[in-house]
Amino acid sequence: MDGVKAVSIIMMVFAAVSWVFCGLMSLDPDILRTLVWPFRPQGSWKEDPKGYARNLAKNIAIVMCGPALGGLAGFFIGEWGLFLLIPATIAFSILAAKMKSRGEKR
């Protein structure tokens, strides 16, 4: 196995583990409280912890589509496919920010 395929597999595993964590976080917001206890999130966490955890899980899941897409492209296309990793992650980050700002207006 060459280095490009190894990096691609690592990116896909990273995205999959993040999606599992997002699923757990959306089901049980206490997981988030346990992990970020030293940072003690303020604001909307205290008002609606379940909604805050679900919104955060949704945003993380959307952003993790970038590394998954880059990993798939790198695995099947080769080293040129890994160049998709950074622009795809940026694009999905912008998409998550747009969805978050649209959701706050409602």
PDB file of C-alpha atoms in Angstrom:
ATOM      1  CA  MET A   1       0.000   0.000   0.000  1.00  0.00           C
ATOM      2  CA  ASP A   2       1.414   3.359  -0.956  1.00  0.00           C
ATOM      3  CA  GLY A   3       1.336   6.480   1.169  1.00  0.00           C
ATOM      4  CA  VAL A   4      -1.573   8.117  -0.634  1.00  0.00           C
ATOM      5  CA  LYS A   5      -3.899   5.208   0.050  1.00  0.00           C
ATOM      6  CA  ALA A   6      -2.805   5.091   3.682  1.00  0.00           C
ATOM      7  CA  VAL A   7      -3.547   8.789   4.163  1.00  0.00           C
ATOM      8  CA  SER A   8      -6.877   8.340   2.380  1.00  0.00           C
ATOM      9  CA  ILE A   9      -7.866   5.504   4.675  1.00  0.00           C
ATOM     10  CA  ILE A  10      -6.847   7.520   7.738  1.00  0.00           C
ATOM     11  CA  MET A  11      -8.997  10.449   6.556  1.00  0.00           C
ATOM     12  CA  MET A  12     -12.003   8.193   5.970  1.00  0.00           C
ATOM     13  CA  VAL A  13     -11.585   6.553   9.398  1.00  0.00           C
ATOM     14  CA  PHE A  14     -11.253   9.994  11.000  1.00  0.00           C
ATOM     15  CA  ALA A  15     -14.497  11.107   9.376  1.00  0.00           C
ATOM     16  CA  ALA A  16     -16.285   7.884  10.357  1.00  0.00           C
ATOM     17  CA  VAL A  17     -15.194   8.158  14.001  1.00  0.00           C
ATOM     18  CA  SER A  18     -16.306  11.800  14.034  1.00  0.00           C
ATOM     19  CA  TRP A  19     -19.714  10.822  12.631  1.00  0.00           C
ATOM     20  CA  VAL A  20     -20.128   8.166  15.327  1.00  0.00           C
ATOM     21  CA  PHE A  21     -19.223  10.760  17.957  1.00  0.00           C
ATOM     22  CA  CYS A  22     -21.744  13.192  16.431  1.00  0.00           C
ATOM     23  CA  GLY A  23     -24.421  10.531  16.569  1.00  0.00           C
ATOM     24  CA  LEU A  24     -23.693   9.835  20.227  1.00  0.00           C
ATOM     25  CA  MET A  25     -23.580  13.533  21.001  1.00  0.00           C
ATOM     26  CA  SER A  26     -26.952  14.170  19.370  1.00  0.00           C
ATOM     27  CA  LEU A  27     -28.524  11.283  21.297  1.00  0.00           C
ATOM     28  CA  ASP A  28     -27.022  12.165  24.671  1.00  0.00           C
ATOM     29  CA  PRO A  29     -25.811  15.762  25.219  1.00  0.00           C
ATOM     30  CA  ASP A  30     -24.213  14.769  28.525  1.00  0.00           C
ATOM     31  CA  ILE A  31     -21.311  13.328  26.517  1.00  0.00           C
ATOM     32  CA  LEU A  32     -20.510  16.839  25.355  1.00  0.00           C
ATOM     33  CA  ARG A  33     -20.807  18.188  28.883  1.00  0.00           C
ATOM     34  CA  THR A  34     -18.362  15.538  30.109  1.00  0.00           C
ATOM     35  CA  LEU A  35     -15.809  16.248  27.387  1.00  0.00           C
ATOM     36  CA  VAL A  36     -15.828  20.041  27.587  1.00  0.00           C
ATOM     37  CA  TRP A  37     -16.387  20.408  31.326  1.00  0.00           C
ATOM     38  CA  PRO A  38     -13.169  22.392  31.912  1.00  0.00           C
ATOM     39  CA  PHE A  39     -14.195  24.889  29.219  1.00  0.00           C
ATOM     40  CA  ARG A  40     -17.754  25.288  30.561  1.00  0.00           C
ATOM     41  CA  PRO A  41     -19.663  26.481  27.479  1.00  0.00           C
ATOM     42  CA  GLN A  42     -21.772  29.559  28.091  1.00  0.00           C
ATOM     43  CA  GLY A  43     -24.874  31.006  26.497  1.00  0.00           C
ATOM     44  CA  SER A  44     -27.131  28.673  24.586  1.00  0.00           C
ATOM     45  CA  TRP A  45     -25.723  25.606  26.344  1.00  0.00           C
ATOM     46  CA  LYS A  46     -27.434  26.595  29.577  1.00  0.00           C
ATOM     47  CA  GLU A  47     -30.715  27.506  27.868  1.00  0.00           C
ATOM     48  CA  ASP A  48     -31.105  24.393  25.715  1.00  0.00           C
ATOM     49  CA  PRO A  49     -28.336  21.796  26.181  1.00  0.00           C
ATOM     50  CA  LYS A  50     -29.964  19.206  23.921  1.00  0.00           C
ATOM     51  CA  GLY A  51     -30.499  21.683  21.078  1.00  0.00           C
ATOM     52  CA  TYR A  52     -26.960  23.035  21.471  1.00  0.00           C
ATOM     53  CA  ALA A  53     -25.474  19.530  21.338  1.00  0.00           C
ATOM     54  CA  ARG A  54     -27.556  18.585  18.292  1.00  0.00           C
ATOM     55  CA  ASN A  55     -26.620  21.755  16.402  1.00  0.00           C
ATOM     56  CA  LEU A  56     -22.957  21.225  17.200  1.00  0.00           C
ATOM     57  CA  ALA A  57     -23.187  17.581  16.113  1.00  0.00           C
ATOM     58  CA  LYS A  58     -24.874  18.616  12.857  1.00  0.00           C
ATOM     59  CA  ASN A  59     -22.159  21.179  12.100  1.00  0.00           C
ATOM     60  CA  ILE A  60     -19.327  18.773  12.875  1.00  0.00           C
ATOM     61  CA  ALA A  61     -20.944  16.062  10.744  1.00  0.00           C
ATOM     62  CA  ILE A  62     -21.251  18.449   7.789  1.00  0.00           C
ATOM     63  CA  VAL A  63     -17.630  19.593   8.087  1.00  0.00           C
ATOM     64  CA  MET A  64     -16.403  15.984   8.295  1.00  0.00           C
ATOM     65  CA  CYS A  65     -17.838  15.336   4.832  1.00  0.00           C
ATOM     66  CA  GLY A  66     -14.779  17.202   3.473  1.00  0.00           C
ATOM     67  CA  PRO A  67     -12.139  14.761   4.773  1.00  0.00           C
ATOM     68  CA  ALA A  68     -14.351  11.823   3.801  1.00  0.00           C
ATOM     69  CA  LEU A  69     -14.719  13.135   0.254  1.00  0.00           C
ATOM     70  CA  GLY A  70     -10.999  13.910   0.037  1.00  0.00           C
ATOM     71  CA  GLY A  71     -10.135  10.458   1.360  1.00  0.00           C
ATOM     72  CA  LEU A  72     -12.398   8.744  -1.155  1.00  0.00           C
ATOM     73  CA  ALA A  73     -10.976  10.787  -4.009  1.00  0.00           C
ATOM     74  CA  GLY A  74      -7.408  10.103  -2.870  1.00  0.00           C
ATOM     75  CA  PHE A  75      -8.111   6.395  -2.570  1.00  0.00           C
ATOM     76  CA  PHE A  76      -9.624   6.020  -6.027  1.00  0.00           C
ATOM     77  CA  ILE A  77      -7.891   8.772  -8.039  1.00  0.00           C
ATOM     78  CA  GLY A  78      -4.506   8.864  -6.360  1.00  0.00           C
ATOM     79  CA  GLU A  79      -2.372  11.736  -5.167  1.00  0.00           C
ATOM     80  CA  TRP A  80      -4.323  14.306  -7.194  1.00  0.00           C
ATOM     81  CA  GLY A  81      -7.435  13.280  -5.341  1.00  0.00           C
ATOM     82  CA  LEU A  82      -5.935  14.336  -2.020  1.00  0.00           C
ATOM     83  CA  PHE A  83      -5.727  17.895  -3.322  1.00  0.00           C
ATOM     84  CA  LEU A  84      -9.512  17.861  -3.030  1.00  0.00           C
ATOM     85  CA  LEU A  85      -9.197  17.434   0.747  1.00  0.00           C
ATOM     86  CA  ILE A  86      -8.583  21.068   1.698  1.00  0.00           C
ATOM     87  CA  PRO A  87     -11.047  22.756  -0.705  1.00  0.00           C
ATOM     88  CA  ALA A  88     -13.745  20.214   0.157  1.00  0.00           C
ATOM     89  CA  THR A  89     -13.270  20.779   3.881  1.00  0.00           C
ATOM     90  CA  ILE A  90     -13.394  24.556   3.382  1.00  0.00           C
ATOM     91  CA  ALA A  91     -16.529  24.254   1.245  1.00  0.00           C
ATOM     92  CA  PHE A  92     -18.300  22.070   3.797  1.00  0.00           C
ATOM     93  CA  SER A  93     -17.229  24.448   6.593  1.00  0.00           C
ATOM     94  CA  ILE A  94     -18.794  27.352   4.710  1.00  0.00           C
ATOM     95  CA  LEU A  95     -21.932  25.266   4.145  1.00  0.00           C
ATOM     96  CA  ALA A  96     -22.175  24.489   7.869  1.00  0.00           C
ATOM     97  CA  ALA A  97     -21.736  28.188   8.715  1.00  0.00           C
ATOM     98  CA  LYS A  98     -24.448  29.170   6.227  1.00  0.00           C
ATOM     99  CA  MET A  99     -26.817  26.559   7.644  1.00  0.00           C
ATOM    100  CA  LYS A 100     -26.095  27.727  11.175  1.00  0.00           C
ATOM    101  CA  SER A 101     -26.708  31.386  10.351  1.00  0.00           C
ATOM    102  CA  ARG A 102     -29.916  30.492   8.493  1.00  0.00           C
ATOM    103  CA  GLY A 103     -31.116  28.464  11.486  1.00  0.00           C
ATOM    104  CA  GLU A 104     -30.473  31.292  13.960  1.00  0.00           C
ATOM    105  CA  LYS A 105     -32.675  33.722  12.006  1.00  0.00           C
ATOM    106  CA  ARG A 106     -35.752  31.550  12.520  1.00  0.00           C
TER     107      ARG A 106
END
